[in-house]
Amino acid sequence: MNVKILKYDPSTDSAPYYKTYNVPWKKNITVLEVLVYIHENHEAIAFDYSCRGRVCGRCAMMLDGEPMMACYTPVKKDGDIVIEPLKGFPVIRDFIVDKSKILERIAKIEARVRSKPLVESDITAVMDPALAKKIGDLEWCCRCLSCVAACPVINEMKDPEKFIGPAGLVALGLRYYDPFDEADRIIEAVQNGLYACIMCGNCNNVCPAAEINHLEVYSELRKEAEKKGLKT
Amino acid sequence: MAKEEKNEDNGVSRREFLNKAKLLAGSVAGGMAMANLAAAGTISDKNKAKEIQIPGSTVKVPEPVYEVFNTDVLILGGGFAAVSAAMEAFGQGANLMMVDKGPFGFSGGFGMNWDNYVTSITDGDIAYKFNFWYSEGLCNQKALKAVFNHMPNHRIMVDIANRGTSAFGRTKNGQLFKVPMPGQEMVEHGFSRHESDEIKRQGINVVERTMITNLFMQDGRCIGAMGIYLPTGAFRVFRAKAVILATGPCTWHYGWISVSPVSLGSPDNTGDLDAIALKNGARITGCEFFANDLISIYPEGLAASYNGGIGADDINYAYICDKNGDFWMKDIPKPEMNRGLFAREVAKKILEGKGSPNGGVYIDCRTNAVLDGLRDTYKRNVKPYKELFGIDVQKDLLEVAVEWYESNAHPIIDENLATDIPGVFCPVGGGLRGAKSGGIALNMSASSLAAIKAVKYAEDNKINKIGWQPVNNEFARVYEILNRKVKNPVRPHAVRHAIQKAAYKALGPIRDAASLESSIKEIVRIKKEDLPRMNVSNKTKIFNTEWKEAIENYNMIDMVEAMCRAALMRTETRGQHYRSDFKKRDNENWLCNITVKLLNGKMKLDKEPIVCLDYTPDQVKKFIDNKFAL
Ligand SMILES: Cc1cc2nc3c(=O)[nH]c(=O)nc-3n(C[C@H](O)[C@H](O)[C@H](O)COP(=O)(O)OP(=O)(O)OC[C@H]3O[C@@H](n4cnc5c(N)ncnc54)[C@H](O)[C@@H]3O)c2cc1C
Ligand code: FES
C-alpha cells in the first residue's frame, strides 16, 4: 500500500510536508505496525507509543483525517492511506505533539477536592455497584485527546479557557459522580464550557474507550446545571 | 521508493502550520522557564576547547552547553516507585525533583491507565514472612524487614483512594471486592492517572521527556545525573545530594515481534539506570529472575500487550489448556499457586511437546463462565477483537505466550535501600524480591522508605566541590553516538532486534546451558562488531528517536549479558528461572544471590550469601521447602 505521512522537523524544515512510502499490507496490520515498518525500512521518523492497548494515549494520530489510536487500528485493505499527527496540537517533530496545554488543565480538574482525607471505613463502606460502574467506566479515559482533535467546537474556538473540550468534561463527570469529592463540579462544568458543546457526538465516535458514554455524561451534567439555574 | 512532496499544501494551510511552529517555540520556551526556576543557570564551560575530541575517533562534537538543575533529592523515573518516593520526600519537606524519560503520567508501566490490582497489608509480620517465603529464601531479610517495619500496616488502597481513585471493584451487593492473601489483601480498579494528577496537584517538580544517560560521579560518590532533553537534544545536568533510582524494569529486552518484544512493558523500560549503575561500579543482582503472564500473541501488532490482549496468570489459570485441550493447571489449589510454579508448569507442557506453534499454550474463553471471570482489562478486548480484527474468542482457542512484565535485575541494596554507590538509593533494589516477582505494592512501600533514607543522606552529606570532567565526558559520549560516521553502518533498531533476539532465545520459560552460552556469544559479538558501527541515520537533535534507541542499546546489551550470565551460572531451578538441564531446586549450592560487577569492561559474577536476620540458612531451607503456613 502507499502510505502518505506528514513530516516535520522544525530544525530543518520551513513547514510540514508529505512524503509517500510503500509498505507491504498484511491482514490485521495496525497503523503502528505501518509506522514501525517505515522507520525500520525506509527512513527514521519520530513517533511515540507505549502500551499497544489504547490505555496510554501516546499513539493518538490521524488516519485519513480521523483521529484514532495507531496501536489499536487495523488498516482494513491494501489501499492508500494518509497518516498525520494528531490535529490541533503543536508538532515537536513528525508525530510527536505537545498536548501539555490541555493535559495540565485536565490533571488539575480531576484532582479530587476534599476537606479531610478519606479513612478506611469510607472505602470499605457499601457503594452502590451501579455508581461504582459509572465511575469505573470513566476511569478508562486515557487522555489521548483524540476527542479534542475531533471536536468541532474546540477546533473553532481554540481557547480551552472557554471550552475545555470532551476529555475535560469527562474528568468533570468523574468527579461529579465521585461520592468523596466535595467541590461543585456543576459550576465548574458550566465555567469550562458545558454549554459550548453542541452535542454532536464526534468525541464518542473516536474515543478508544467503549465504556465512556460522552453524551450521557454531558446530559447529566446539564440536567443538574438546569436544576441549579445555571444554564447559559 | 519514497516520494518527496516537500511543502505541498494538501488541504492543510501553510499558515496553520506556521502557527503551530510558533506554538511549539512557545511551548518549549515554557518548559525552559519551568526548568530555570530550579536551575543554577545555563553554563558554557569557557575553559574548555571549542570542540571535544573523542579519543580514537575523528568525530567532532559541538562545544558543550549544559542546562544545569540543582536539587537535594533527585528521583530518576516517573513510575509507581518514583511517584511514591516523590510524595514521601515532598511530605518530609525536602527539595526534590523527578526526571522522567517519557511524558510524565504516560510513561513506563505506570503510564498505562489500566485497572491495577493493588495489595494492602493486613498483618505486617505475616506479609513479611510470606514475601520472604515467596522469594524462595533469597530476599535480604534485613532490607525486607526494614520495609515492613517502616509500614507494618500499609493500607495502600487508602493512599490510592486519597490520591483520587473512588471506585475499587465491588461485589454485586456493593461490598468492596477483596482477594485475600497471607497477611495481605488485594483490591481491583486502581487507576494510575490519579497518582500523576496528585503529583501535579501537590506541585512536585517533574522534568519530563528527559532521558538520563549517566550518573554524575565525583570521588566515588554520586552527586547527580545527566542526560538529554529529547524535544531539543539539549544536554542537562542535575546536581543533587542524594539520588533515587526508580526507572523501572528491564522488559523491552525480551524478543521482538512487530512493534514490541514479548512483553507487556513499555518502550521506556530499557533498564537504563540499572546498566548505568553497573557501569559506575555498583553490583547488580537478581538478573536471572523475571515475572510473567500468559498473553495472546495475535494480531502481531497487539502481541503480548496486557491492555490490548487477552491472557491468564497465576490468579486466573483454570482456562489455560494445552494443544490437546487438557486444562492441566486447573486442579492446582490457589494457595499453592505462584508465578514461579505457573511459569514452570507452562515450561513443562512446552517441553512435553504439548504447547502451541509459537512456543506458548492456549486459553479457552468459549464458555460464558470464563468470559465473565476474565479480568476487566482482558474482557474489554473481546468485542473489538471480533469486530476490528476478526478474532472470535467465543469460537476459537487463543494462543498465548509467556511474556515478561517485570525483571528483578537491579543494583544490590542494603537495609537502608542504599546501593554500592554512595548517594544512590534504589527502592526496587536487588535483595527485596529474591526469586519473587515485583509489583506495585512492595514498590510503593519500599519507595517511601528509600525517600526517607535519601532525604536524611542529603541532609548529612554536603558537596564541597564540583568538577565538570565527567559531564564533559558524557556529553562527548552521547554526541559521538549521534554524529558518528562509519563505513559499514547498521541502524540502531537492527542492533536492538539482535539483542532482543538473543535474550528471547536464552531467557525464556525454559533455559539450558547451550542456548545461554550461544546467546552470550552473540551478545559479545554484537558488542564487538555491531555497537561500534551503529549509526544514527538522521542527525537532527529534535526528538531523535534513533539517537535515543542507540543510547539505550548500550544499556540493554549490558543487562541482557548480565541476565544470560547469571542464568547460566545458576545451575538449578528456582522461581521463574527454570533450567531444563537442572530441574530441581538446589538449596545446598544455590541458596544465595548472584551478583554481577563490571571489572575493566568485563562482567564478573560472584555468589553472594543471603543476608539473614530472622532465619538462619538452615531455617530458610526448611521454611521454603514446606508449604507456606503461619
Ligand atoms: C500493563 C501492566 C499491568 C500490570 N499489572 C499489575 C497489577 O495489576 N498489579 C501489580 O502489582 N503490578 C502490576 N504490574 C507491574 C507493575 O506495574 C510494575 O511492577 C510497576 O510498574 C513498576 O513500577 P516502576 O516505577 O518500577 O516502573 P515504571 O512504572 O515502568 O516506571 C519507570 C519510569 O522510569 C522512567 N525511565 C526509564 N528510563 C529512564 C531514564 N533513562 N531516564 C529517566 N527516566 C527513565 C520511565 O519513563 C518511567 O516513568 C503491571 C505492569 C504492567 C505494565
Ligand atoms: S500505544 Fe498506548 S494507546 Fe496506543
Coordinates of N, CA and C in Angstrom, one line a residue, chain B residues 409-585:
Chain B
A409 N 16.4 -7.7 38.0 CA 17.8 -7.2 37.9 C 17.9 -5.7 38.3
H410 N 18.5 -5.5 39.5 CA 18.6 -4.1 39.9 C 19.9 -4.1 40.8
P411 N 20.4 -2.9 41.1 CA 21.6 -2.8 42.0 C 21.3 -3.4 43.3
I412 N 22.2 -4.1 43.8 CA 22.0 -4.7 45.2 C 22.0 -3.6 46.2
I413 N 21.1 -3.8 47.2 CA 20.9 -2.8 48.2 C 21.1 -3.4 49.6
D414 N 21.3 -2.5 50.6 CA 21.3 -2.9 52.0 C 20.0 -2.5 52.7
E415 N 20.0 -2.6 54.0 CA 18.7 -2.4 54.7 C 18.3 -0.9 54.7
N416 N 19.3 0.0 54.2 CA 18.9 1.4 54.0 C 18.5 1.6 52.6
L417 N 18.3 0.6 51.8 CA 18.0 0.6 50.4 C 19.0 1.4 49.6
A418 N 20.2 1.4 50.2 CA 21.4 2.1 49.6 C 22.1 1.1 48.7
T419 N 22.5 1.6 47.5 CA 23.3 0.7 46.6 C 24.8 0.8 47.0
D420 N 25.6 0.1 46.2 CA 27.0 0.2 46.4 C 27.6 1.6 46.1
I421 N 26.9 2.4 45.4 CA 27.4 3.8 45.1 C 26.9 4.7 46.1
P422 N 27.8 5.4 46.9 CA 27.4 6.3 47.9 C 26.5 7.4 47.3
G423 N 25.4 7.6 47.9 CA 24.5 8.7 47.4 C 23.4 8.2 46.6
V424 N 23.4 6.8 46.2 CA 22.4 6.3 45.3 C 21.5 5.3 46.0
F425 N 20.3 5.5 46.0 CA 19.3 4.6 46.7 C 18.4 3.9 45.6
C426 N 18.0 2.7 45.9 CA 17.1 2.0 44.9 C 16.0 1.3 45.5
P427 N 14.8 1.9 45.5 CA 13.6 1.3 46.2 C 13.2 -0.1 45.7
V428 N 13.5 -0.4 44.4 CA 13.2 -1.7 43.9 C 14.4 -2.6 43.8
G429 N 15.4 -2.2 44.6 CA 16.7 -2.8 44.5 C 16.8 -4.3 44.7
G430 N 17.9 -4.9 44.1 CA 18.1 -6.3 44.3 C 18.3 -6.6 45.7
G431 N 17.5 -7.6 46.2 CA 17.6 -8.0 47.6 C 16.2 -8.0 48.2
L432 N 15.3 -7.2 47.6 CA 13.9 -7.1 48.1 C 13.0 -8.2 47.5
R433 N 13.4 -8.8 46.4 CA 12.5 -9.7 45.8 C 12.9 -11.1 45.7
G434 N 14.2 -11.3 45.7 CA 14.8 -12.7 45.5 C 14.2 -13.3 44.2
A435 N 13.6 -14.5 44.3 CA 13.1 -15.1 43.1 C 11.6 -14.7 42.9
K436 N 11.1 -13.9 43.8 CA 9.7 -13.5 43.6 C 9.5 -12.3 42.7
S437 N 8.4 -12.2 42.0 CA 8.2 -11.1 41.1 C 7.8 -9.8 41.8
G438 N 8.1 -8.7 41.2 CA 7.8 -7.4 41.8 C 6.3 -7.0 41.5
G439 N 5.9 -6.0 42.1 CA 4.6 -5.4 41.8 C 4.4 -4.1 42.4
I440 N 3.3 -3.5 42.2 CA 3.1 -2.1 42.6 C 3.3 -1.9 44.1
A441 N 2.7 -2.8 44.9 CA 2.6 -2.5 46.4 C 3.9 -2.5 47.1
L442 N 4.8 -3.5 46.9 CA 6.1 -3.5 47.5 C 6.9 -2.3 47.0
N443 N 6.8 -2.1 45.7 CA 7.5 -0.9 45.1 C 7.1 0.4 45.9
M444 N 5.8 0.5 46.2 CA 5.4 1.8 46.8 C 5.9 1.9 48.2
S445 N 5.8 0.8 49.0 CA 6.2 0.8 50.4 C 7.7 1.1 50.5
A446 N 8.4 0.4 49.6 CA 9.9 0.5 49.7 C 10.3 1.9 49.2
S447 N 9.6 2.4 48.2 CA 10.0 3.8 47.7 C 9.8 4.8 48.8
S448 N 8.8 4.7 49.6 CA 8.6 5.6 50.7 C 9.8 5.5 51.7
L449 N 10.3 4.3 52.0 CA 11.4 4.2 52.9 C 12.7 4.7 52.2
A450 N 12.9 4.4 50.9 CA 14.1 4.9 50.2 C 14.1 6.4 50.3
A451 N 12.9 7.1 50.1 CA 12.9 8.5 50.1 C 13.3 9.1 51.5
I452 N 12.9 8.4 52.6 CA 13.3 8.9 53.9 C 14.8 8.8 54.1
K453 N 15.4 7.7 53.6 CA 16.8 7.5 53.7 C 17.6 8.5 52.8
A454 N 17.0 8.7 51.7 CA 17.7 9.7 50.8 C 17.7 11.1 51.3
V455 N 16.5 11.5 51.9 CA 16.4 12.8 52.4 C 17.4 13.0 53.6
K456 N 17.5 12.0 54.4 CA 18.5 12.0 55.5 C 19.9 12.1 55.0
Y457 N 20.2 11.3 54.0 CA 21.6 11.3 53.4 C 21.9 12.7 52.8
A458 N 20.9 13.3 52.2 CA 21.1 14.6 51.6 C 21.4 15.7 52.7
E459 N 20.7 15.5 53.8 CA 20.9 16.5 54.9 C 22.3 16.3 55.5
D460 N 22.8 15.1 55.6 CA 24.0 14.8 56.3 C 25.3 14.9 55.4
N461 N 25.1 14.9 54.1 CA 26.3 14.8 53.2 C 26.3 16.0 52.3
K462 N 27.0 17.0 52.6 CA 27.2 18.2 51.8 C 28.1 17.9 50.6
I463 N 28.1 18.7 49.6 CA 29.0 18.5 48.5 C 30.0 19.7 48.5
N464 N 31.2 19.4 48.6 CA 32.2 20.5 48.8 C 32.7 21.1 47.5
K465 N 33.0 20.3 46.6 CA 33.5 20.8 45.3 C 32.8 20.1 44.2
I466 N 32.9 20.7 43.0 CA 32.3 20.0 41.9 C 33.2 20.1 40.6
G467 N 33.5 19.0 40.0 CA 34.3 19.0 38.8 C 33.5 18.6 37.6
W468 N 33.7 19.3 36.5 CA 32.9 19.0 35.3 C 33.4 18.0 34.4
Q469 N 34.5 17.4 34.6 CA 35.1 16.5 33.7 C 34.1 15.3 33.3
P470 N 33.5 14.7 34.4 CA 32.6 13.6 34.0 C 31.4 14.1 33.1
V471 N 31.0 15.3 33.3 CA 29.9 15.8 32.4 C 30.4 16.0 31.0
N472 N 31.6 16.6 30.9 CA 32.2 16.8 29.5 C 32.4 15.4 28.8
N473 N 32.8 14.4 29.6 CA 33.0 13.1 29.0 C 31.7 12.5 28.5
E474 N 30.6 12.7 29.3 CA 29.3 12.1 29.0 C 28.7 12.8 27.8
F475 N 28.9 14.1 27.8 CA 28.4 14.9 26.6 C 29.1 14.4 25.4
A476 N 30.4 14.2 25.4 CA 31.1 13.7 24.3 C 30.6 12.4 23.9
R477 N 30.4 11.5 24.9 CA 30.0 10.1 24.5 C 28.6 10.1 23.8
V478 N 27.6 10.9 24.3 CA 26.3 10.8 23.6 C 26.3 11.5 22.3
Y479 N 27.1 12.6 22.2 CA 27.1 13.3 20.9 C 28.0 12.6 19.9
E480 N 28.9 11.8 20.4 CA 29.6 10.9 19.4 C 28.7 9.9 18.8
I481 N 27.8 9.4 19.6 CA 26.8 8.4 19.1 C 25.9 9.1 18.0
L482 N 25.6 10.3 18.2 CA 24.8 11.0 17.2 C 25.5 11.3 16.0
N483 N 26.8 11.8 16.1 CA 27.5 12.3 15.0 C 28.4 11.3 14.3
R484 N 28.5 10.2 14.8 CA 29.4 9.1 14.3 C 29.2 8.9 12.8
K485 N 30.3 8.8 12.1 CA 30.2 8.3 10.7 C 31.0 7.1 10.6
V486 N 30.4 6.0 10.1 CA 31.1 4.7 10.0 C 31.0 4.2 8.6
K487 N 31.9 3.3 8.3 CA 31.9 2.7 6.9 C 30.7 1.8 6.6
N488 N 30.6 0.9 7.5 CA 29.6 -0.2 7.3 C 28.4 -0.1 8.2
P489 N 27.6 1.0 8.1 CA 26.7 1.4 9.2 C 25.6 0.4 9.4
V490 N 25.2 0.3 10.6 CA 24.0 -0.5 11.0 C 23.1 0.4 11.8
R491 N 21.8 0.3 11.5 CA 20.9 1.3 12.2 C 20.6 0.7 13.6
P492 N 20.3 1.6 14.5 CA 20.1 1.2 15.9 C 19.0 0.2 16.1
H493 N 17.9 0.3 15.4 CA 16.8 -0.7 15.6 C 17.3 -2.1 15.2
A494 N 18.2 -2.2 14.2 CA 18.7 -3.5 13.8 C 19.5 -4.1 14.9
V495 N 20.4 -3.3 15.5 CA 21.2 -3.8 16.6 C 20.3 -4.2 17.8
R496 N 19.3 -3.4 18.0 CA 18.4 -3.7 19.1 C 17.7 -5.0 18.9
H497 N 17.2 -5.2 17.7 CA 16.5 -6.5 17.5 C 17.4 -7.7 17.6
A498 N 18.7 -7.5 17.3 CA 19.7 -8.6 17.5 C 19.8 -8.9 19.0
I499 N 19.8 -7.8 19.8 CA 20.0 -8.0 21.3 C 18.7 -8.7 21.8
Q500 N 17.6 -8.3 21.3 CA 16.3 -8.8 21.8 C 16.1 -10.3 21.4
K501 N 16.6 -10.6 20.2 CA 16.5 -12.0 19.8 C 17.4 -12.9 20.6
A502 N 18.6 -12.4 21.0 CA 19.5 -13.2 21.8 C 18.8 -13.4 23.2
A503 N 18.2 -12.4 23.7 CA 17.5 -12.6 25.0 C 16.4 -13.6 24.9
Y504 N 15.6 -13.5 23.9 CA 14.5 -14.4 23.7 C 14.9 -15.8 23.6
K505 N 16.0 -16.1 22.9 CA 16.4 -17.4 22.7 C 16.9 -18.1 24.0
A506 N 17.4 -17.3 24.9 CA 18.0 -17.9 26.0 C 17.3 -17.8 27.3
L507 N 16.5 -16.7 27.4 CA 15.9 -16.4 28.7 C 14.4 -16.6 28.9
G508 N 13.9 -17.5 28.0 CA 12.5 -17.8 28.1 C 12.1 -18.7 29.2
P509 N 10.9 -19.3 29.2 CA 10.5 -20.1 30.3 C 11.3 -21.4 30.5
I510 N 12.0 -21.8 29.4 CA 12.8 -23.0 29.5 C 14.3 -22.6 29.2
R511 N 15.2 -22.8 30.1 CA 16.6 -22.4 29.8 C 17.5 -23.6 29.9
D512 N 18.6 -23.5 29.2 CA 19.6 -24.5 29.3 C 21.0 -23.9 28.9
A513 N 22.0 -24.7 29.3 CA 23.4 -24.1 29.1 C 23.6 -23.8 27.7
A514 N 23.2 -24.7 26.8 CA 23.6 -24.5 25.4 C 23.0 -23.2 24.8
S515 N 21.7 -22.9 25.1 CA 21.2 -21.7 24.5 C 21.7 -20.5 25.2
L516 N 22.0 -20.6 26.5 CA 22.5 -19.4 27.2 C 23.9 -19.1 26.7
E517 N 24.7 -20.1 26.5 CA 26.1 -19.9 26.0 C 26.0 -19.3 24.6
S518 N 25.1 -19.8 23.8 CA 25.1 -19.3 22.4 C 24.6 -17.8 22.4
S519 N 23.7 -17.5 23.3 CA 23.3 -16.1 23.4 C 24.4 -15.2 23.9
I520 N 25.1 -15.7 24.9 CA 26.2 -14.8 25.4 C 27.2 -14.6 24.3
K521 N 27.5 -15.6 23.5 CA 28.4 -15.5 22.4 C 27.9 -14.4 21.4
E522 N 26.7 -14.4 21.2 CA 26.1 -13.5 20.2 C 26.1 -12.0 20.8
I523 N 25.9 -11.9 22.1 CA 25.9 -10.6 22.8 C 27.4 -10.0 22.7
V524 N 28.3 -10.9 22.9 CA 29.7 -10.5 22.9 C 30.1 -10.0 21.4
R525 N 29.5 -10.8 20.5 CA 29.8 -10.4 19.1 C 29.1 -9.0 18.7
I526 N 27.9 -8.8 19.2 CA 27.2 -7.6 18.9 C 28.0 -6.4 19.5
K527 N 28.5 -6.6 20.7 CA 29.3 -5.6 21.4 C 30.5 -5.2 20.6
K528 N 31.1 -6.3 20.1 CA 32.4 -6.0 19.4 C 32.2 -5.5 17.9
E529 N 31.3 -6.2 17.3 CA 31.1 -5.8 15.8 C 30.0 -4.8 15.5
D530 N 28.9 -4.9 16.2 CA 27.8 -4.0 15.8 C 27.7 -2.7 16.5
L531 N 27.9 -2.7 17.8 CA 27.8 -1.4 18.5 C 28.7 -0.3 17.9
P532 N 30.0 -0.6 17.6 CA 30.8 0.5 17.1 C 30.3 1.0 15.8
R533 N 29.6 0.2 15.0 CA 29.2 0.8 13.7 C 27.7 1.1 13.7
M534 N 27.2 1.2 14.9 CA 25.8 1.7 15.0 C 25.7 3.1 14.6
N535 N 24.8 3.4 13.7 CA 24.8 4.7 13.0 C 23.4 5.3 13.1
V536 N 23.3 6.5 13.6 CA 22.1 7.3 13.6 C 21.9 7.9 12.3
S537 N 20.9 7.5 11.5 CA 20.9 8.0 10.1 C 20.5 9.4 9.9
N538 N 19.6 9.9 10.8 CA 19.2 11.3 10.7 C 19.8 12.0 11.9
K539 N 20.6 13.1 11.6 CA 21.4 13.7 12.7 C 20.6 14.8 13.5
T540 N 19.3 14.9 13.2 CA 18.6 16.0 13.9 C 18.7 15.8 15.5
K541 N 18.7 17.0 16.2 CA 18.7 16.9 17.6 C 17.2 16.9 18.2
I542 N 16.3 17.2 17.3 CA 14.9 17.3 17.7 C 14.2 16.0 17.8
F543 N 13.9 15.6 19.0 CA 13.2 14.3 19.2 C 13.7 13.2 18.3
N544 N 15.0 12.9 18.4 CA 15.6 11.9 17.6 C 15.5 10.6 18.2
T545 N 14.5 9.9 17.8 CA 14.1 8.6 18.4 C 15.2 7.5 18.1
E546 N 15.9 7.7 17.0 CA 17.0 6.8 16.7 C 18.2 7.0 17.6
W547 N 18.5 8.2 17.9 CA 19.6 8.5 18.8 C 19.3 8.0 20.2
K548 N 18.0 8.1 20.6 CA 17.6 7.6 21.8 C 17.8 6.1 21.9
E549 N 17.3 5.4 20.8 CA 17.4 4.0 20.7 C 18.9 3.6 20.8
A550 N 19.7 4.3 20.1 CA 21.2 3.9 20.1 C 21.8 4.0 21.5
I551 N 21.4 5.1 22.2 CA 21.9 5.2 23.6 C 21.4 4.1 24.5
E552 N 20.1 3.8 24.4 CA 19.5 2.8 25.2 C 20.1 1.4 24.9
N553 N 20.5 1.2 23.6 CA 21.1 -0.1 23.3 C 22.3 -0.4 24.1
Y554 N 23.1 0.6 24.4 CA 24.3 0.4 25.2 C 23.9 -0.2 26.6
N555 N 22.7 0.3 27.1 CA 22.3 -0.2 28.4 C 21.6 -1.6 28.3
M556 N 20.8 -1.7 27.2 CA 20.1 -3.0 27.1 C 21.1 -4.2 26.9
I557 N 22.1 -3.9 26.2 CA 23.0 -5.1 25.9 C 23.7 -5.5 27.2
D558 N 24.1 -4.6 28.0 CA 24.7 -5.0 29.3 C 23.8 -5.8 30.2
M559 N 22.5 -5.3 30.2 CA 21.6 -6.0 31.0 C 21.3 -7.4 30.5
V560 N 21.2 -7.6 29.2 CA 20.9 -8.9 28.6 C 22.1 -9.8 28.9
E561 N 23.3 -9.2 28.8 CA 24.5 -10.1 29.1 C 24.5 -10.5 30.5
A562 N 24.2 -9.6 31.4 CA 24.2 -9.9 32.9 C 23.1 -11.0 33.1
M563 N 22.0 -10.8 32.5 CA 20.9 -11.8 32.7 C 21.3 -13.2 32.2
C564 N 21.9 -13.2 31.0 CA 22.3 -14.5 30.5 C 23.4 -15.2 31.3
R565 N 24.3 -14.4 31.7 CA 25.4 -14.9 32.5 C 25.0 -15.4 33.9
A566 N 24.1 -14.7 34.5 CA 23.6 -15.1 35.8 C 22.7 -16.4 35.6
A567 N 21.9 -16.4 34.6 CA 21.0 -17.6 34.3 C 21.9 -18.8 34.0
L568 N 23.0 -18.6 33.4 CA 23.9 -19.7 33.1 C 24.6 -20.2 34.4
M569 N 25.0 -19.3 35.2 CA 25.7 -19.7 36.4 C 24.7 -20.4 37.4
R570 N 23.5 -20.0 37.5 CA 22.6 -20.7 38.4 C 22.1 -22.0 37.9
T571 N 22.8 -23.1 38.3 CA 22.5 -24.4 37.7 C 21.5 -25.1 38.6
E572 N 20.4 -24.5 38.7 CA 19.2 -25.1 39.4 C 18.0 -24.5 38.9
T573 N 16.8 -24.9 39.4 CA 15.5 -24.3 39.1 C 15.0 -23.6 40.3
R574 N 14.6 -22.3 40.2 CA 14.1 -21.6 41.3 C 13.2 -20.4 40.7
G575 N 12.1 -20.2 41.3 CA 11.2 -19.1 40.8 C 10.9 -19.3 39.4
Q576 N 10.9 -18.3 38.6 CA 10.7 -18.4 37.2 C 11.9 -18.8 36.4
H577 N 13.0 -19.0 37.1 CA 14.2 -19.5 36.4 C 14.2 -21.0 36.4
Y578 N 13.8 -21.5 35.2 CA 13.6 -23.0 35.0 C 14.7 -23.5 34.1
R579 N 15.6 -24.3 34.6 CA 16.7 -24.9 33.8 C 16.3 -26.3 33.4
S580 N 16.1 -26.6 32.2 CA 15.7 -27.9 31.8 C 16.9 -28.9 32.0
D581 N 18.1 -28.4 32.2 CA 19.2 -29.3 32.5 C 19.5 -29.3 34.0
F582 N 18.8 -28.6 34.8 CA 18.9 -28.7 36.2 C 17.5 -28.4 36.8
K583 N 16.7 -29.5 36.8 CA 15.2 -29.2 37.0 C 14.8 -29.1 38.5
K584 N 15.8 -29.3 39.4 CA 15.4 -29.2 40.8 C 16.0 -28.0 41.5
R585 N 15.3 -27.6 42.6 CA 15.8 -26.5 43.4 C 17.0 -27.1 44.2

